[in-house]
Amino acid sequence: LKMAAGQWTEDELDCPICLDILKDPATLPCGHSYCMGCIKNYWDQNNRTGVYSCPQCRETFTPRPALRRNTMLAEVVEKLRRRGTSTPLPPPAPSPSGPGDVLCDFCTGRQVRAVKSCLVCLASYCQTHLQPHCEAAPLKRHQLVEATGELQEKTCSSHDRFLEVSSRTDQKGAFYACLMDEHRGHNTVSAEAERMKKQKQLGATQTQTQQRLQEREKELQELRQAVDSLRSSAHTAVQDTDRIFTELIRSIERTRSELTQLIRAQERAAVSQAEGLLERLEQEIAELRRRDAELSQLSHTEDHIHFLQNFQSVCVLPGAGDSPSIPVRPHFSPEAVRRAVSGLKEQLEDVCREESVKISRTVKETLVCSLKTSEPRTRTELLHYACQLALDPNTANRHLCLSEGNRRVSTTKEPLQYPDHPERFDNWRQVLCREGLSGTRAYWEVEWSGVRSDIGVAYKGINRKGKGVDCRLGRNRKSWSLYWSGTSYSIWHNNQETEIAAPPSSRIGVYVDHRAGTLSFYSVSGDTATLLHRVQASFTEPLYPGFGFGLKFFIFFLDSSLTLCR
């Protein structure tokens, strides 16, 4: 006992409730000790159910334990009081410290780095000053953590003790003695138990974060692949464009050359013909000049006999039929050729202008589409974006019954006693989900049965009151739906119908890529998802999955149901 007393300090023998040295120490069945008066007062003030608990470990006792004075512990306390001081600490051994290190609270002079912090002593220790916590039995029970400079943030400002319980009422930490003061009557739990609960929430958040991270990494990879593909495709398109336009330019050059050659050939033929005519004309002119000279000479001769003898031969002119027919065109005009070539030029310019607009539109659309992340093509890929949905009871029409944890909806002949709510559909038998989808990709599947149904999405602002089309899924600007009429499918948006030729399916898959503006409906059979229709839109608000079964006042009751698949 004397040895035990020498190993204890006053702090170790403090009552966890009053924080003073134990008076009439009483030990509970769990092993923790308190002042007899403190623990009785604690139980008297906090017991309301007949179940009593230890303020430290929260172990419960029924019935209330009969408390007795711990005589051995009382003797240790008495000897410690008489001794008056605790065992002195050995001098610290220096150890290096650096910027940002937590310093030992017991070293003086040279700064020494702490290696551990004690959550009971609320102090940090270097390796040397930590030895008592490793050797002394009472100190071994203290909770040691890696050296931290945030001990004050984890300390009760009223009692200067470590926060060991958590108040769920005001979300604050507390010390056991606080339960009798400002946290009296609060819903409290040990910090460890609260940590375990929050740890699960943290795990769920981390799982969602990792899922989101995987989605973003996949989108990043897809976008990088799309950019690489875009660059490669653009390079190929530029090469093809250069080649085609080069061929076009060559074709125009070839046509120009052929036309030039044609003009030159026609020129040569005409000139050759004209030159032949010129030669014949020159020959005839020479002959006529010779004949004219003979006639002139004969007309001046004085020899009558000579005149008469030659008269007959020189007075006969060359035949008119022998003279060539010469077209007289003093000026050659290229106007007809110019008009024809100008007309060709204008036609080519018109065609180029029209086709250039079409080509530009095609290039822009192709580039935009190539930058969009690819849509999943198989059911396995679609399920990667599966989301958990729940139907919102506040939106359900009174002729709809929700069940299976708000994952199943079925029609009822008699109205249910739902309370009035501004978001409830009062005439159309429709219901929306709680979850709004925005800025991400999501996929869900539904099993349905009945005569007719609407499966779609809507903005939160869709009207809920009345019988007009502004309240029905797909019949307004604020919603889109896949409608089964009993004989065929059709897509509805803004009260416009697009018919779909497809066999009926009891399971429908819906895929939304909010940022890409894609809404796709699939017919699901086994592991196969067959695309029914894809809608391209610009979504400006969160989309709420919704389901409908027509108006509530059909003459004949139509039993229908729909279940969100897990």
XYZ file of C-alpha atoms in Angstrom:
566
model
C 0.000 0.000 0.000
C 2.835 2.343 0.783
C 4.408 1.563 -2.605
C 1.061 2.135 -4.290
C 0.666 5.483 -2.601
C 4.106 6.517 -3.825
C 3.103 5.802 -7.435
C -0.097 7.868 -7.382
C -0.485 11.623 -7.867
C -3.340 13.861 -6.808
C -4.532 14.143 -10.428
C -4.849 10.376 -10.617
C -7.029 10.325 -7.488
C -9.342 13.150 -8.547
C -13.071 12.500 -8.739
C -14.154 12.727 -12.443
C -17.300 14.610 -11.367
C -16.144 17.264 -8.879
C -12.503 17.231 -10.087
C -11.288 17.320 -6.467
C -9.377 14.585 -4.653
C -11.660 11.688 -3.765
C -13.727 11.988 -0.597
C -15.199 8.726 0.734
C -14.254 6.961 -2.515
C -16.811 4.486 -3.838
C -16.012 2.083 -6.683
C -18.741 1.045 -9.131
C -19.033 -2.539 -10.487
C -17.363 -1.351 -13.702
C -14.233 -0.348 -11.726
C -14.455 3.442 -11.911
C -14.315 5.386 -8.627
C -16.074 8.583 -7.494
C -16.768 10.552 -4.361
C -19.666 8.857 -2.582
C -21.643 12.097 -2.541
C -20.874 12.994 -6.163
C -22.061 9.716 -7.691
C -25.194 9.637 -5.527
C -26.044 13.205 -6.525
C -25.361 12.404 -10.200
C -27.734 9.423 -10.135
C -30.392 11.336 -8.229
C -30.432 14.141 -10.805
C -30.059 12.139 -14.048
C -32.089 8.990 -13.445
C -35.567 8.965 -15.012
C -35.943 5.374 -16.196
C -34.652 3.315 -13.274
C -31.459 2.516 -15.218
C -28.199 3.824 -13.735
C -24.941 4.297 -15.637
C -21.286 5.076 -15.057
C -20.548 8.672 -16.132
C -17.259 7.529 -17.682
C -17.835 4.225 -19.517
C -21.669 4.489 -19.676
C -22.096 0.914 -18.410
C -25.633 0.558 -17.060
C -26.803 -1.028 -13.792
C -30.245 -2.280 -12.781
C -31.173 -1.966 -9.987
C -29.199 0.897 -8.487
C -25.945 -0.461 -7.008
C -25.520 -0.350 -3.236
C -22.454 1.845 -2.779
C -19.769 1.100 -0.177
C -16.671 2.998 0.802
C -13.505 1.664 -0.866
C -11.297 1.469 2.229
C -8.077 0.609 0.375
C -8.471 3.535 -2.007
C -9.390 5.760 0.939
C -6.112 4.831 2.672
C -4.140 5.630 -0.493
C -5.853 9.016 -0.685
C -5.119 9.693 2.984
C -1.420 8.765 2.631
C -1.126 10.934 -0.458
C -2.623 13.855 1.435
C -0.120 13.422 4.236
C 2.776 13.155 1.839
C 1.622 16.330 0.096
C 3.648 15.923 -3.079
C 3.915 13.459 -5.909
C 7.013 11.746 -7.207
C 9.267 14.280 -8.956
C 9.800 13.890 -12.666
C 13.261 12.968 -13.984
C 15.093 15.621 -15.958
C 14.306 15.585 -19.665
C 16.756 14.392 -22.245
C 17.098 16.814 -25.110
C 15.775 15.847 -28.524
C 15.750 17.934 -31.683
C 12.720 19.988 -32.683
C 11.801 21.732 -35.894
C 9.244 24.166 -37.313
C 5.684 22.987 -36.756
C 6.638 20.422 -34.105
C 4.611 20.101 -30.890
C 6.892 20.893 -27.935
C 7.153 19.016 -24.663
C 5.238 20.803 -21.880
C 7.774 19.742 -19.208
C 11.071 20.651 -20.848
C 12.712 23.938 -19.874
C 15.364 25.843 -21.729
C 16.048 24.106 -24.994
C 12.970 23.347 -27.118
C 12.349 19.612 -27.312
C 9.917 17.888 -29.647
C 6.998 16.011 -28.060
C 6.289 12.474 -29.255
C 2.966 11.831 -27.493
C 0.070 13.765 -25.985
C -1.950 12.468 -23.021
C -5.715 12.947 -23.224
C -6.017 12.551 -19.444
C -3.192 14.848 -18.381
C -3.898 17.183 -21.297
C -0.162 17.594 -21.844
C 2.445 16.645 -24.437
C 5.648 14.743 -23.596
C 9.056 14.194 -25.125
C 10.490 10.673 -25.099
C 12.172 11.210 -21.716
C 9.184 12.711 -19.906
C 6.949 10.039 -21.408
C 8.689 7.266 -19.426
C 6.394 7.488 -16.341
C 3.411 6.826 -18.618
C 5.168 3.705 -19.851
C 6.287 2.441 -16.429
C 3.811 3.566 -13.730
C 0.758 1.305 -13.600
C -1.819 4.096 -13.057
C -0.351 6.184 -15.886
C -0.360 3.247 -18.266
C -4.133 3.476 -18.340
C -3.986 7.003 -19.743
C -4.889 7.405 -23.396
C -1.882 8.512 -25.450
C -2.098 9.875 -28.990
C 0.369 11.282 -31.473
C 1.618 14.666 -30.326
C -0.995 17.312 -31.080
C -1.189 21.023 -30.469
C -5.012 20.991 -30.373
C -5.499 19.738 -26.819
C -7.149 22.971 -25.712
C -9.796 22.566 -28.403
C -10.624 19.155 -26.934
C -10.782 20.423 -23.346
C -13.861 21.477 -21.383
C -13.434 25.200 -20.729
C -15.461 24.932 -17.504
C -13.647 21.959 -15.920
C -10.305 21.933 -17.767
C -10.771 18.227 -18.536
C -10.808 16.234 -21.773
C -14.154 16.103 -23.593
C -15.281 12.516 -23.128
C -18.968 12.695 -24.046
C -20.914 14.312 -26.884
C -24.228 16.111 -26.571
C -26.485 15.260 -29.499
C -28.841 18.039 -28.405
C -26.484 20.921 -29.204
C -23.744 18.987 -31.077
C -21.078 19.965 -28.546
C -18.468 18.046 -26.598
C -18.741 17.819 -22.826
C -17.052 16.456 -19.700
C -18.955 14.195 -17.304
C -19.426 16.970 -14.757
C -21.054 19.070 -17.495
C -23.950 16.604 -17.514
C -25.014 18.054 -14.173
C -24.774 21.663 -15.381
C -25.344 23.172 -18.825
C -25.873 19.788 -20.549
C -28.366 18.497 -17.951
C -31.217 16.655 -19.668
C -29.410 16.571 -23.024
C -29.268 13.439 -25.160
C -25.633 12.490 -24.509
C -23.412 9.646 -25.619
C -19.763 8.813 -25.175
C -17.418 10.435 -27.654
C -16.305 6.984 -28.788
C -19.869 5.838 -29.499
C -20.679 9.093 -31.290
C -17.452 8.706 -33.258
C -18.517 5.203 -34.365
C -21.859 6.556 -35.570
C -20.288 9.488 -37.364
C -17.622 7.135 -38.730
C -20.360 5.210 -40.555
C -21.709 8.449 -41.984
C -18.182 9.415 -42.939
C -17.753 6.042 -44.632
C -20.959 6.540 -46.607
C -19.846 10.033 -47.624
C -16.430 8.688 -48.568
C -18.059 5.961 -50.660
C -20.132 8.579 -52.467
C -17.032 10.721 -52.908
C -15.093 7.785 -54.331
C -18.012 6.986 -56.629
C -18.113 10.585 -57.790
C -14.333 10.508 -58.178
C -14.543 7.379 -60.333
C -17.248 8.994 -62.446
C -15.226 12.163 -62.898
C -12.044 10.200 -63.669
C -13.946 8.159 -66.244
C -15.430 11.332 -67.706
C -11.950 12.876 -67.753
C -10.583 9.836 -69.583
C -13.495 9.877 -72.019
C -13.033 13.600 -72.603
C -9.308 13.167 -73.213
C -10.055 10.350 -75.645
C -12.669 12.552 -77.294
C -10.141 15.404 -77.610
C -7.522 13.044 -79.078
C -10.117 11.623 -81.455
C -11.229 15.152 -82.320
C -7.691 16.239 -83.131
C -7.103 13.135 -85.241
C -10.436 13.530 -87.027
C -9.855 17.252 -87.595
C -6.399 16.532 -89.028
C -7.884 13.904 -91.355
C -10.707 16.281 -92.326
C -8.212 19.048 -93.145
C -6.164 16.648 -95.262
C -9.282 15.401 -97.064
C -10.487 18.974 -97.580
C -7.119 20.028 -99.007
C -7.096 16.993 -101.299
C -10.671 17.483 -102.508
C -10.272 21.228 -103.077
C -6.957 20.618 -104.821
C -8.746 18.166 -107.109
C -11.530 20.710 -107.611
C -9.017 23.441 -108.452
C -7.272 21.050 -110.842
C -10.622 20.223 -112.422
C -11.364 23.932 -112.903
C -7.861 24.479 -114.267
C -8.374 21.527 -116.597
C -11.702 22.949 -117.791
C -10.085 26.354 -118.287
C -7.266 24.744 -120.252
C -9.695 22.724 -122.372
C -11.772 25.823 -123.086
C -8.639 27.779 -124.009
C -7.534 24.954 -126.291
C -10.995 24.843 -127.869
C -10.919 28.589 -128.580
C -7.407 28.312 -129.985
C -8.380 25.310 -132.131
C -11.391 27.155 -133.476
C -9.137 30.142 -134.087
C -6.642 28.021 -135.974
C -9.363 26.401 -138.098
C -10.943 29.752 -138.932
C -7.576 31.362 -139.672
C -6.527 28.382 -141.816
C -9.753 28.620 -143.775
C -9.319 32.362 -144.147
C -5.699 31.979 -145.282
C -6.804 29.521 -148.009
C -9.382 32.002 -149.174
C -6.782 34.767 -149.093
C -4.456 32.769 -151.322
C -7.196 32.050 -153.846
C -8.280 35.691 -153.813
C -4.731 36.858 -154.347
C -4.359 34.449 -157.285
C -7.637 35.664 -158.823
C -6.634 39.286 -158.308
C -3.298 38.616 -160.030
C -5.074 36.901 -162.955
C -7.537 39.776 -163.268
C -4.718 42.319 -163.212
C -2.911 40.357 -165.940
C -6.100 40.187 -168.017
C -6.710 43.897 -167.431
C -3.203 44.663 -168.710
C -3.803 42.533 -171.820
C -7.098 44.257 -172.482
C -5.516 47.654 -172.030
C -2.666 46.739 -174.378
C -5.041 45.285 -176.967
C -7.245 48.354 -176.798
C -4.347 50.583 -177.763
C -2.982 48.497 -180.645
C -3.194 50.022 -184.181
C -3.022 46.672 -185.908
C -6.622 45.881 -186.742
C -5.902 42.323 -187.748
C -4.044 41.630 -184.416
C -6.913 43.216 -182.459
C -9.500 41.044 -184.151
C -7.459 37.874 -183.769
C -6.952 38.295 -179.956
C -10.246 39.921 -179.105
C -12.096 36.673 -178.588
C -9.557 35.207 -176.112
C -9.116 38.261 -173.918
C -12.756 39.275 -173.737
C -13.816 36.080 -171.962
C -13.765 36.644 -168.077
C -13.037 33.838 -165.579
C -16.189 31.981 -164.528
C -18.062 33.459 -161.488
C -18.472 29.967 -160.027
C -14.735 29.668 -159.670
C -14.620 32.655 -157.304
C -14.670 31.689 -153.548
C -17.570 32.815 -151.309
C -16.008 34.962 -148.619
C -18.017 35.917 -145.447
C -17.224 39.457 -144.473
C -16.836 39.806 -140.627
C -14.617 42.748 -139.991
C -14.893 42.452 -136.107
C -14.767 39.145 -134.070
C -16.741 39.614 -130.742
C -16.017 37.215 -127.755
C -19.208 38.328 -125.965
C -20.955 34.973 -126.273
C -17.959 33.139 -124.846
C -17.581 35.674 -122.048
C -21.265 35.361 -121.135
C -21.045 31.569 -121.052
C -17.916 31.577 -118.873
C -19.356 34.268 -116.574
C -22.519 32.189 -116.166
C -20.417 29.186 -115.211
C -18.508 31.323 -112.691
C -21.734 32.571 -111.085
C -23.152 29.052 -110.882
C -19.973 27.764 -109.232
C -19.991 30.641 -106.745
C -23.644 29.976 -105.850
C -23.002 26.268 -105.395
C -19.876 26.958 -103.320
C -21.759 29.446 -101.145
C -24.662 27.069 -100.484
C -22.503 24.032 -99.964
C -20.097 26.000 -97.755
C -22.969 26.793 -95.357
C -23.954 23.116 -95.239
C -20.365 22.018 -94.748
C -19.825 24.574 -91.956
C -22.968 23.387 -90.161
C -21.849 19.779 -90.486
C -18.384 20.617 -89.143
C -19.815 22.443 -86.104
C -22.309 19.688 -85.301
C -19.649 17.021 -85.705
C -17.208 18.854 -83.443
C -19.854 19.419 -80.740
C -20.950 15.775 -80.843
C -17.392 14.515 -80.736
C -16.720 16.463 -77.523
C -19.712 14.945 -75.733
C -18.892 12.030 -73.479
C -20.019 8.787 -75.005
C -23.271 7.328 -73.732
C -23.130 3.856 -72.178
C -23.973 1.207 -74.766
C -24.659 -1.886 -72.639
C -26.776 -2.524 -69.557
C -23.603 -3.239 -67.581
C -22.266 0.208 -68.482
C -25.637 1.797 -67.687
C -25.746 0.158 -64.251
C -22.469 1.897 -63.442
C -24.580 5.070 -63.105
C -27.433 3.426 -61.166
C -28.929 5.680 -58.487
C -31.225 4.931 -55.573
C -34.552 6.749 -55.780
C -37.531 7.075 -53.455
C -41.035 8.309 -54.235
C -42.080 11.552 -52.542
C -45.344 11.037 -50.564
C -45.993 14.789 -50.638
C -46.435 14.655 -54.433
C -48.533 11.465 -54.691
C -52.110 11.762 -55.947
C -54.676 10.455 -53.436
C -55.518 7.560 -55.773
C -51.942 6.267 -55.523
C -50.680 4.026 -52.716
C -46.957 4.037 -51.876
C -45.325 0.965 -50.327
C -42.046 -0.962 -49.969
C -40.233 1.995 -48.469
C -41.708 4.434 -51.013
C -40.290 2.396 -53.894
C -43.606 0.995 -55.189
C -46.719 2.861 -56.321
C -50.079 1.332 -57.213
C -53.449 2.761 -58.164
C -56.413 2.654 -55.775
C -60.101 2.929 -56.551
C -60.903 4.864 -53.379
C -58.929 8.005 -52.438
C -56.449 7.790 -49.575
C -56.422 10.283 -46.710
C -53.225 12.123 -47.622
C -52.874 15.588 -46.053
C -53.123 18.642 -48.275
C -49.798 19.701 -49.725
C -48.898 22.314 -52.369
C -46.744 19.772 -54.238
C -49.452 17.072 -54.450
C -51.027 16.255 -57.844
C -54.743 16.672 -57.214
C -56.185 15.321 -60.482
C -53.535 13.466 -62.451
C -52.553 10.150 -60.870
C -48.875 11.021 -60.758
C -45.982 11.009 -58.284
C -42.439 12.404 -58.371
C -39.290 11.199 -56.642
C -37.601 13.083 -53.815
C -34.253 13.224 -55.580
C -33.485 15.963 -58.093
C -30.820 15.029 -60.646
C -28.477 17.804 -61.731
C -24.986 18.085 -63.206
C -24.370 14.348 -63.314
C -25.329 11.110 -65.041
C -27.918 8.765 -63.551
C -29.717 5.540 -64.477
C -32.706 3.751 -62.969
C -35.035 0.930 -63.926
C -38.725 0.400 -63.198
C -40.986 -2.645 -63.324
C -44.551 -1.769 -64.272
C -47.861 -3.461 -64.979
C -51.227 -2.183 -66.117
C -52.964 -0.744 -69.148
C -51.219 2.604 -69.611
C -48.455 4.560 -67.897
C -46.123 7.573 -68.115
C -42.457 7.177 -67.166
C -40.402 10.352 -67.338
C -38.763 13.337 -65.670
C -39.952 16.823 -64.748
C -38.728 20.119 -63.386
C -39.828 20.915 -59.842
C -41.957 23.758 -61.199
C -44.421 21.507 -63.049
C -47.986 22.451 -62.078
C -49.722 20.146 -59.602
C -53.279 21.505 -59.426
C -55.891 21.020 -62.139
C -56.691 18.794 -65.106
C -54.762 20.732 -67.753
C -51.815 19.481 -69.786
C -49.559 21.789 -67.780
C -49.832 19.201 -64.973
C -49.313 16.008 -66.970
C -45.920 14.439 -67.593
C -44.650 15.169 -71.102
C -47.496 17.474 -72.083
C -45.691 20.723 -71.273
C -42.284 22.406 -71.487
C -41.334 21.307 -67.974
C -41.435 17.537 -68.459
C -40.584 14.617 -70.743
C -42.165 11.155 -70.699
C -42.305 7.732 -72.321
C -45.998 6.854 -72.644
C -47.465 3.360 -73.111
C -51.015 3.666 -74.453
C -51.845 -0.015 -74.138
C -50.852 -0.720 -77.739
C -47.750 1.359 -78.505
C -44.995 3.605 -77.133
C -44.588 7.313 -77.753
C -42.354 10.095 -76.470
C -44.049 13.269 -75.229
C -42.638 16.747 -74.609
C -44.366 20.136 -74.776
C -47.546 18.263 -75.807
C -45.784 16.987 -78.948
C -45.844 13.247 -79.642
C -43.161 11.106 -81.290
C -44.358 7.580 -81.982
C -42.015 4.628 -81.382
C -42.278 1.215 -83.018
C -41.211 -1.263 -80.333
C -42.707 -4.291 -78.566
C -43.982 -3.808 -74.982
C -41.583 -4.353 -72.085
C -42.395 -4.739 -68.393
C -39.038 -3.226 -67.382
C -37.952 0.204 -68.580
C -34.542 1.807 -68.042
C -34.050 5.580 -67.973
C -30.654 7.243 -68.469
C -30.016 10.956 -67.906
C -26.868 12.916 -68.681
C -27.884 16.321 -67.345
C -24.859 18.254 -68.580
C -24.912 16.664 -72.052
C -28.675 17.215 -72.327
C -29.403 13.541 -73.013
C -32.485 11.590 -71.888
C -32.678 7.961 -73.074
C -35.299 5.261 -72.580
C -34.439 1.564 -72.782
C -36.383 -1.668 -72.972
C -34.699 -4.045 -70.508
C -34.791 -7.822 -70.833
C -32.360 -9.884 -68.770
C -28.896 -8.355 -69.188
C -29.831 -6.570 -72.412
C -30.907 -2.937 -72.669
C -32.362 -1.922 -76.049
C -32.609 1.776 -76.846
C -36.195 2.890 -77.463
C -35.586 6.595 -77.967
C -33.065 9.295 -77.140
C -34.050 12.896 -76.439
C -31.626 15.801 -76.904
C -32.483 18.858 -74.842
C -30.921 21.665 -72.832
C -31.755 20.972 -69.184
C -31.729 24.153 -67.105
C -33.009 22.780 -63.771
C -32.733 19.584 -61.701
C -34.805 16.720 -63.103
C -37.163 14.759 -60.847
C -38.086 11.229 -62.002
C -41.863 10.901 -62.221
C -44.553 8.333 -62.994
C -48.213 8.582 -63.938
C -51.329 6.512 -64.684
C -53.708 9.072 -66.206
C -56.596 10.998 -64.624
C -58.212 9.906 -61.365
C -61.791 9.898 -62.667
C -61.787 7.147 -65.323
C -65.174 5.478 -65.687
C -63.584 2.066 -65.215
C -60.938 1.497 -62.567
C -57.627 0.456 -64.125
C -55.359 -1.440 -61.748
C -51.733 -0.451 -62.377
C -48.488 -0.482 -60.415
C -44.861 0.503 -60.784
C -41.782 -0.432 -58.745
C -38.360 1.222 -58.627
C -35.818 -1.571 -59.091
C -32.861 -1.810 -56.755
